[in-house]
């Protein structure tokens, strides 16, 4: 049963098309001591029993391996176990939203004109945030972020009805090419052989 002391209240939720400054804004919000942003290691391993320093060391080693395999990855997104990170890592427990699969999900959903429900994923994520707040014994205002929230605002608001939504914008003539470049980098993470740039562009 949820402890009412740690239920998320009026979280700030940053969303917008990818490459519109959502990460910059999210990490700016993380500097406000009144806010709390979920850190990478918390999203990947929310119920870990290991001491914090061991948790951080473990996940930094995994992230550093990704950086070695795809050196240009950090040109599009800073990685670190203690960085403020986006909701994608938690929501992907239920839906294939992680970078190597995200563009395929988008292509499938656009082609079929429907997106799968994320209400179950948001309910699980809300519970995860409750656990993280209880672990620290404080319930600061959460500052959350994920471009993938855009098609799922109604699902999000069913679990976070008092959310304060911030929607970022950027000229599509700049954001779309940048998005394609990001998908190209993600392809390097999980695909072998020649990358189909035309398919990414479509």
Backbone as a ProteinNet text record, in pm:
[ID]
protein_1_A
[PRIMARY]
XXXXXXXXXXXXXXXXXXXXXXXXXXXXXXXXXXXXXXXXXXXXXXXXXXXXXXXXXXXXXXXXXXXXXXXXXXXXXXXXXXXXXXXXXXXXXXXXXXXXXXXXXXXXXXXXXXXXXXXXXXXXXXXXXXXXXXXXXXXXXXXXXXXXXXXXXXXXXXXXXXXXXXXXXXXXXXXXXXXXXXXXXXXXXXXXXXXXXXXXXX
[TERTIARY]
84.8	0	88.1	61.5	144.9	140.3	254.9	263.5	230.3	123.8	84	191.1	286.8	393.8	485.5	489.5	586.9	523.8	392.5	327.1	369.7	413.8	456.7	344.9	381.2	283.5	329.4	241.2	264.6	403.5	441.2	573.5	580.2	698.4	725.2	761.1	693.6	719.2	757.2	883	934.2	916.3	857.2	841.1	853.5	866	881.7	946.3	943.9	1011.6	1158.4	1218.5	1361.4	1443	1550.5	1643.3	1584.5	1496.2	1440.8	1484.5	1584.9	1637.8	1580.5	1514.6	1454.1	1558.8	1670	1774.2	1837	1864.8	1922.7	1831.2	1702.6	1608.2	1596.1	1590.7	1577.7	1695.4	1814.4	1931.8	1946.8	1888.4	1880.9	1786.4	1672.3	1578.4	1639.7	1730.3	1795.3	1882.1	1922.5	2006.7	1928.6	1795.6	1710.9	1698.7	1743.1	1736.7	1594.9	1494.5	1355.4	1308.1	1384.8	1346.4	1430.1	1377	1455.8	1434.6	1543.4	1538.2	1589.5	1523.7	1575.7	1711.2	1804.4	1937.4	1941.2	2037.2	2045	2044.9	2128.5	2138.9	2008	1931.5	1803.9	1699.7	1702.7	1606.8	1640.9	1769	1811.7	1802	1815	1820.8	1757.3	1624.9	1561	1557.6	1567.3	1556.2	1687.7	1797.7	1927.3	1956.9	2016.5	2058.4	2206.8	2274	2416.5	2437.5	2548.3	2578.1	2585	2553.9	2546.8	2675.6	2791.5	2917.7	2942.8	2899	2916.4	2818	2696.9	2595.7	2644.6	2695.7	2742.4	2861.6	2953.2	3070.9	3029.5	2934.7	2889.9	2827.3	2731.7	2661.6	2750.4	2843	2937.7	3024.5	3059.9	3141.6	3063.5	2933.5	2851.1	2834	2812.3	2796	2926.5	3038.8	3168.5	3195.6	3145.4	3159.1	3082.1	2961.6	2884.3	2959	3021.9	3096.3	3214.7	3277.9	3391	3343.6	3228.9	3176.7	3122.6	3060.8	3004.5	3057.1	3181.6	3246.7	3168.4	3091.1	3019.7	2885.4	2856.6	2728.7	2713.9	2821	2810.8	2799.3	2817.7	2795.4	2647	2560.8	2417	2353.2	2421.1	2361.1	2468.7	2485.3	2581.4	2533.5	2624.4	2590.7	2667.9	2601.4	2666.2	2568.8	2618	2529.8	2455.4	2516.1	2454.2	2395.9	2386	2322.8	2171.3	2105.5	1959.6	1922.4	1836.1	1806.7	1656.3	1622.8	1483.4	1404.8	1274.9	1181.6	1188	1246.3	1254.6	1304.1	1405	1465.7	1366.9	1276.7	1177	1059.6	1011.5	895.4	925.7	1051.2	1087.8	1078.1	1049.5	1024.6	903	805.8	682	674	741.2	730.9	872.2	902.3	1038.7	1075.9	1105.8	1136	1285.6	1368	1511.4	1567.6	1678.5	1731.6	1742.3	1792.8	1807	1673.9	1563.4	1434	1335.8	1366.4	1268.3	1224.4	1319.6	1281.9	1195.6	1217	1134	991.2	980.7	848.1	774	845.6	783.5	736.7	820.6	784.6	661.1	657.3	543	415.1	425.1	306.6	254.2	345.2	303	236.6	294	237.7	97.8	73.9	-55.1	-151.2	-100	-184.9	-226.3	-161.1	-193.9	-66.3	-74.1	35.8	-14.8	66.4	20.3	-3.7	-94.2	-121	1.8	27.2	137.4	86.9	-43	-95.1	-33.3	-18.5	43.4	187.9	258.8	397.5	406	313.6	314.4	278.9	187.9	152.2	273.1	346.9	467.2	573.3	586.5	685.1	651	524.2	482.1	521.2	500.3	538.4	689	763.3	908.4	954	893.1	927.5	894.1	785.7	750.7	859.2	907.8	1015.5	1141	1175.5	1295.8	1282	1162.8	1140.7	1147.7	1087.6	1088.6	1229.7	1311.3	1448.7	1526.6	1499	1567.9	1491.4	1368.6	1289.8	1243.1	1230.7	1183.1	1106.4	1012.1	929	936.5	1050.7	1066.3	982.5	966.5	896	982.4	923.3	996.7	1000	1114.7	1129.5	1163.2	1071.8	1082.7	1095.1	1140.9	1161.8	1166	1098.4	1109.9	1035.3	1101	1029.1	916.9	933.6	833.8	701.5	695.2	567.4	465.4	511.7	422.7	297.4	309.3	187.1	104.4	156.6	95.2	51	23.3	-12.6	-134.9	-233.7	-354.3	-322.9	-236.3	-196.4	-118	-28.2	52.5	-35.4	-135.6	-219.7	-313.3	-338.8	-419.6	-345.1	-212.8	-132.3	-76.8	-55.5	-2.3	-96.9	-217.9	-318.8	-282.4	-191	-152.1	-17.8	26.8	156.3	158.7	274.8	298.9	379	313.2	376	447.3	571.6	650.5	683.4	639.7	653.7	755.4	867.9	972.9	944.9	997.3	976.5	1107.6	1122.5	1238	1196.1	1251.3	1219.7	1240.9	1136.9	1150.9	1261	1293.8	1400.5	1535.6	1543	1665.5	1652	1535.8	1520	1510.4	1444.4	1428	1561	1645.6	1776.7	1859.2	1847.8	1919.4	1866.6	1735	1674.7	1724.8	1732.9	1784.3	1928.3	2006.9	2145.5	2148.6	2055.6	2048.1	2011.4	1912.7	1875	1991.5	2070.6	2188.6	2286.1	2304.2	2393.4	2337.9	2206.7	2145.4	2161.1	2156	2173.9	2312.5	2412.1	2547.3	2553.6	2460.4	2460.5	2409.8	2317.7	2253.3	2243.6	2306.4	2295.6	2434.4	2443.9	2570.4	2551.8	2662.5	2656.4	2618.6	2595.7	2561.8	2430.1	2427.9	2307.7	2223.5	2096.2	2005.7	1964.6	2039.3	2012.8	1879	1842.3	1714.1	1597.6	1609.5	1504.4	1495.8	1610.2	1610.5	1542.4	1572.8	1512.8	1361.9	1314.6	1170	1101.6
-119.2	0	123.8	220.8	342.2	419.4	469.2	555.9	697.3	758.7	891.8	998	973.3	1072.4	1082.3	977.8	974	967.1	982.1	985.9	1113.1	1103.6	1224.2	1328.2	1453.3	1562.3	1670.8	1707.5	1815.9	1809.8	1695.3	1688.5	1779.6	1831.1	1902.5	1796.9	1799.4	1699.5	1772.6	1759	1821.4	1724.8	1774.5	1692.3	1780.1	1718.9	1789.1	1694.1	1727.5	1642.4	1626.1	1510.3	1494.2	1604	1643.2	1743.4	1884.4	1908.3	2043	2105.6	2047.9	2107.4	2049.6	1933.5	1877.7	1838.7	1781.5	1741.3	1863.8	1966.5	2089.4	2147.2	2157.3	2213.3	2124.3	1993.3	1900.2	1912.4	1920.6	1928.3	2066.6	2166.6	2298.7	2293	2227.7	2211.6	2131.3	2039.7	1957.1	2039.3	2157.3	2243.2	2310.7	2314.3	2375.3	2278.5	2317.1	2224.8	2185.2	2258.2	2221.5	2105.1	2073.9	1966.8	1842.7	1731.3	1608.2	1542.1	1509.1	1439	1297	1198.7	1062.6	1050.8	985.9	966.1	834.3	824.3	707.6	577.3	568.3	442.3	410.1	512.8	489.4	432.3	478.2	428.9	287.2	257.2	125.1	19.1	62.2	-33.8	28.9	52.5	132	67.1	-64.4	-133.4	-198.9	-146	-205.3	-200.2	-307.4	-313.5	-279.2	-253.6	-222.1	-79.8	-52	86.5	177	304.1	397.8	399.8	404.7	417	294.5	176.3	56.4	56.3	103.7	114	206.2	323	422.6	368.7	304.8	248.9	143.8	58.7	-47.1	11.9	103.5	157.4	248.9	319.9	400	310.9	193.2	101.3	54.1	29.4	-12.8	101.2	221.4	336.8	369.5	353.1	378.3	278	156.6	57.4	102.4	155.9	208.2	321.7	407	519.3	470.9	361.8	308.7	244.9	178.5	113.1	213.4	321.3	425.5	560.2	596.4	716.1	845.3	853.6	978.1	987.3	888.4	887.9	1010.9	1048.3	1160.6	1296.1	1298.3	1423.7	1459.1	1358.4	1385.9	1373.1	1305.6	1289.1	1253.2	1336.7	1307.5	1188.3	1097.4	976.9	971.2	930.3	914	856.2	772.7	706.6	806.3	923.1	1021.2	1140.6	1128.9	1235.4	1227.8	1343.5	1345.3	1282.6	1181.3	1106.1	1100.8	1066.9	1074	947.6	963.5	857.9	736.3	752.7	646	515.7	523.9	403.3	324.5	394.5	325.4	276	360	323.2	207.1	190.8	85.9	-53.7	-64.2	-195.8	-260.2	-177.3	-227.9	-209.9	-107.9	-75.6	-56.2	-101.4	-90.7	52.7	133.3	274.5	304.9	207.2	233.8	268.7	343.3	393.6	293	171.6	81.1	39.1	46.5	1.3	115.8	234.1	343.2	381.7	394.2	439	335.1	208	103.8	110.1	140.7	156	273.4	386.6	505	473.3	407.9	375	283.8	186.2	94.5	168.9	255	326.2	425.4	495.5	591.7	518.8	405	329.3	277.5	242.3	186.5	289.9	410.5	517.7	504.1	415.7	397.6	379.7	422.4	402.1	313.4	220.8	133	214.1	166.4	234.7	224.1	331.7	331.1	347.5	332.8	357.3	263.4	136.3	41.3	81.1	125.4	167.5	289.7	385	503.8	468.6	373.8	331.8	269.8	188.3	126.7	232.4	328.9	436	520	551.2	626.7	552.6	422.8	341	344.4	340.8	347	478.2	588.3	717.8	721.4	654.3	646	572.7	463	387.4	474	546.8	630.2	741.2	801.7	906.2	848.1	731.6	668.8	630.7	589.7	550.4	666.7	789.4	907.1	972.1	927.2	981.9	1123.9	1164.3	1298.9	1294.9	1385.4	1385.6	1522.6	1548.1	1672.1	1665.8	1781.7	1785.8	1719.5	1622	1554.2	1640.8	1645.4	1706.7	1592.7	1563.1	1448.2	1495	1405.8	1447.3	1326.8	1339.5	1238.3	1284.5	1292.8	1326.9	1228.8	1103.3	1001.7	1022.1	1118.7	1147.3	1205.8	1266.6	1342.7	1265.8	1142.8	1073.9	1017.7	1029.4	960.2	1054	1178.8	1276.1	1229.2	1173.5	1129.3	1016.3	922.5	814.6	870.9	964	1025.5	1094.8	1170.2	1248.2	1160.4	1038.8	948.5	909.5	901.9	866.5	989.2	1097.3	1221.3	1336.1	1338.3	1436.3	1581.1	1603.5	1740.1	1778.6	1702.9	1731.3	1870.2	1934	2063.4	2036	2043.5	2004.9	2123.6	2100.7	2199.6	2139.6	2206	2153.8	2240.3	2180.3	2254.3	2256.4	2360.1	2375.9	2418.4	2377.4	2416.2	2405.2	2487.1	2484.1	2341.9	2278.9	2141.5	2126.6	2236	2228.4	2203.2	2230.6	2201.6	2074.2	2054.8	1941.7	1807.2	1803.9	1676	1620.9	1702.8	1649	1603.1	1677.8	1638.4	1506.7	1486.6	1360.5	1244.6	1265.6	1160.9	1126	1227.1	1202.8	1119.6	1147.8	1071.4	925.8	903.9	767.4	694	768.2	707.6	659.2	739.3	700	579	576.9	463.4	335.4	348.4	231.3	170.9	256.6	207.3	123.4	148.6	76.6	-65.9	-89.8	-220.2	-289.8	-234.3	-296	-318.8	-418.6	-447	-427.5	-413.1	-394.8	-253.2	-227.6	-92.4	-44.3	81.9	142.4	201.3	171	220.7	364	459.5	600.7	645.9	591.2	628.7	587.8	468.8	421.4	511	555	645.2	776.5	827.2	952.4	943.2	829.5	811	808.1
0	0	0	-88.3	-92.9	37.8	79.8	197.2	151.8	202.4	154.7	172.6	260.2	280.7	160.1	77.2	-31	-170.5	-177.9	-308	-381.4	-507.8	-581.5	-588.1	-562	-564.8	-660.6	-752	-848	-912.3	-970.9	-1034.5	-1157.5	-1181.9	-1306.6	-1410.6	-1524.3	-1628.8	-1757.1	-1795.4	-1917.4	-2033.5	-2141.6	-2260.5	-2384	-2496.9	-2623.7	-2721.7	-2847.9	-2944.9	-2906.1	-2933.3	-2905.7	-2974.4	-2910.3	-2962.4	-2957	-2859.6	-2842.5	-2711	-2646.5	-2523.7	-2396	-2404.2	-2283.2	-2178.4	-2222.1	-2127.1	-2062	-2140.6	-2085.3	-1977	-2006.9	-1910.8	-1787.6	-1809.1	-1697.2	-1600.7	-1654.7	-1567.7	-1505.5	-1568.9	-1506.7	-1385.8	-1401.6	-1290.5	-1176.3	-1210.6	-1108.4	-1013.8	-1056.7	-972.7	-861.2	-873.8	-770.9	-653.4	-533	-419.2	-379.5	-429.6	-399.9	-485.8	-591.5	-683.2	-658.4	-702	-706.6	-841	-908	-1036	-1015.4	-1075.5	-1062.8	-1132.9	-1065.2	-1122.3	-1199.3	-1289.3	-1377.3	-1298.6	-1196.6	-1121.7	-1049.6	-1011	-942.9	-1038.2	-1162.9	-1261.2	-1307	-1314	-1359.2	-1249.6	-1124.6	-1013.3	-888.7	-890.6	-785.2	-648	-641.1	-512.6	-471	-519	-488.9	-338.9	-290.5	-150.2	-133	-244.4	-237	-188.9	-121.3	-81.4	-204.6	-184.9	-297.5	-378.4	-312	-386.7	-474.7	-430.4	-511.6	-628.4	-603.1	-707.9	-819.3	-778.5	-875	-953.6	-885.2	-952.7	-1055.3	-1018.6	-1109	-1234.6	-1218.2	-1334.1	-1416.5	-1354.7	-1432.6	-1520.2	-1469	-1550.5	-1672.6	-1655.9	-1769.9	-1870.4	-1819.4	-1908.3	-1980.8	-1911.8	-1975.3	-2087.5	-2071.3	-2177.9	-2302	-2281.8	-2394.3	-2463.2	-2384.3	-2442.5	-2524.8	-2480.1	-2556.8	-2686.6	-2680.4	-2799.5	-2901.4	-2850.7	-2938.1	-2887.8	-2925.6	-2869.2	-2891.5	-2999.6	-3028.4	-2955.7	-2870.8	-2799.9	-2710.4	-2642.5	-2548.5	-2618.1	-2747.5	-2819.1	-2822.9	-2802	-2803.9	-2666.5	-2572.2	-2439.3	-2337.8	-2235.3	-2128.6	-2047.9	-2019.8	-1945.1	-1814.5	-1708.3	-1579.1	-1479	-1389.5	-1292.6	-1204.8	-1180.4	-1091.3	-1165.9	-1297.2	-1375.5	-1360	-1362.2	-1371.5	-1505.6	-1500.3	-1623.2	-1649.2	-1772.4	-1812.8	-1779.6	-1777.5	-1738.1	-1829.1	-1945.6	-2045.1	-1984.7	-1897.3	-1842.3	-1757.6	-1689.2	-1606.8	-1691	-1780.4	-1861.9	-1955.2	-1992.1	-2087.7	-2028.6	-1899.8	-1840.7	-1907.7	-1949.7	-2009.6	-2160.4	-2213.2	-2356.3	-2410.6	-2533	-2588	-2625.8	-2524.6	-2546.9	-2543.6	-2510.9	-2502.4	-2640.8	-2643.9	-2771	-2885	-2863.8	-2979.3	-3042.4	-2967.4	-3018.9	-3042.1	-2990.6	-2991.2	-3132.3	-3224.7	-3358.9	-3430.5	-3398.2	-3458.2	-3402.4	-3273.2	-3212.9	-3276.5	-3292.6	-3352.5	-3494.1	-3573	-3711.3	-3715	-3625.6	-3619.8	-3579.5	-3477.1	-3428.6	-3532	-3599.4	-3701.8	-3818.2	-3857.7	-3969.2	-3937.8	-3809.8	-3771.1	-3714.2	-3692.1	-3641.8	-3497.1	-3423	-3281.6	-3200.4	-3075.7	-2982.1	-2868.2	-2818.2	-2709.3	-2582.4	-2498.4	-2371.5	-2280.9	-2209.1	-2112.9	-1969.4	-1949.1	-1814.5	-1711.3	-1747.5	-1654.6	-1625.3	-1728.4	-1710	-1619.3	-1636.1	-1550.4	-1406.2	-1387.4	-1252	-1182.3	-1255.9	-1200.5	-1171.6	-1261	-1242.6	-1119.4	-1101.4	-982.9	-855.5	-856.4	-740.1	-719.9	-827.8	-818.6	-754.8	-794.1	-735.1	-585.9	-546.9	-405.4	-327.6	-384	-318.2	-303.1	-408.3	-404.5	-301.3	-292.3	-192.2	-51.2	-31.5	101	143.3	45.6	76.6	138.1	88.3	140.5	255.4	277.7	386.8	363.5	237.5	206.1	75	60.6	-59.5	-126.6	-188.4	-263.7	-391.5	-452.9	-581.1	-688.1	-757.7	-863.9	-989.8	-1052.7	-1184.8	-1281.1	-1369.1	-1458.7	-1602.8	-1687.8	-1827.3	-1919.2	-2033.5	-2137.5	-2261.8	-2376.9	-2499.8	-2531.3	-2490.1	-2521.9	-2448.4	-2355.9	-2289.9	-2388.1	-2495.4	-2583.8	-2628.3	-2679.5	-2724.5	-2608.6	-2485.8	-2372.9	-2260.9	-2294.3	-2190.6	-2111.8	-2178.6	-2107.7	-2010.3	-2050.1	-1958.8	-1840.7	-1869.4	-1764.2	-1660.3	-1708.8	-1617.3	-1534.9	-1578.2	-1495.3	-1368.3	-1376.9	-1260.1	-1188.1	-1263.6	-1205.4	-1242.2	-1186.2	-1229.8	-1200.4	-1105.5	-1071.4	-1132.8	-1233.2	-1297.2	-1359	-1350.9	-1415.6	-1542.3	-1656	-1782	-1846.1	-1885.4	-1958.3	-2094.5	-2200.3	-2337.1	-2411.4	-2447.4	-2517.4	-2667.6	-2733.2	-2877.9	-2943.9	-3068.3	-3150.4	-3295.3	-3379.8	-3522.2	-3575.7	-3630.9	-3683.3	-3788	-3858.4	-3957.9	-3891.5	-3761.8	-3686.9	-3603.9	-3543.5	-3451.8	-3524.4	-3641.3	-3711.1	-3763.1	-3829.2	-3868.3	-3747.3	-3636.8	-3516	-3462.2	-3472.2	-3429.9	-3515.3	-3646.3	-3735.3	-3699.7	-3666.5	-3624.9	-3496.6	-3406.1	-3281.4	-3309.9	-3397.6	-3433.2	-3499	-3577.9	-3641.6	-3534.3	-3429.2	-3320.1	-3245.8	-3222.9	-3155.4	-3237.7	-3369.6	-3456	-3434.9	-3410.9	-3385.5	-3258.5	-3166	-3038.8	-3051.9	-3145.9	-3146.5	-3279.9	-3385.4	-3516.6	-3575.1	-3659.9	-3727.7	-3877.5	-3945.9	-4090.7	-4127.6	-4256.3	-4301.9	-4240.1	-4200.3	-4142.7	-4255.8	-4258.2	-4362.5	-4327.8	-4380.2	-4349.3	-4406.8	-4522.5	-4582.9	-4492.2	-4433.1	-4342	-4219.6	-4169.4	-4054.2	-4092.5	-4211.4	-4255.7	-4269.2	-4318.3	-4331.7	-4196.2
[MASK]
++++++++++++++++++++++++++++++++++++++++++++++++++++++++++++++++++++++++++++++++++++++++++++++++++++++++++++++++++++++++++++++++++++++++++++++++++++++++++++++++++++++++++++++++++++++++++++++++++++++++++

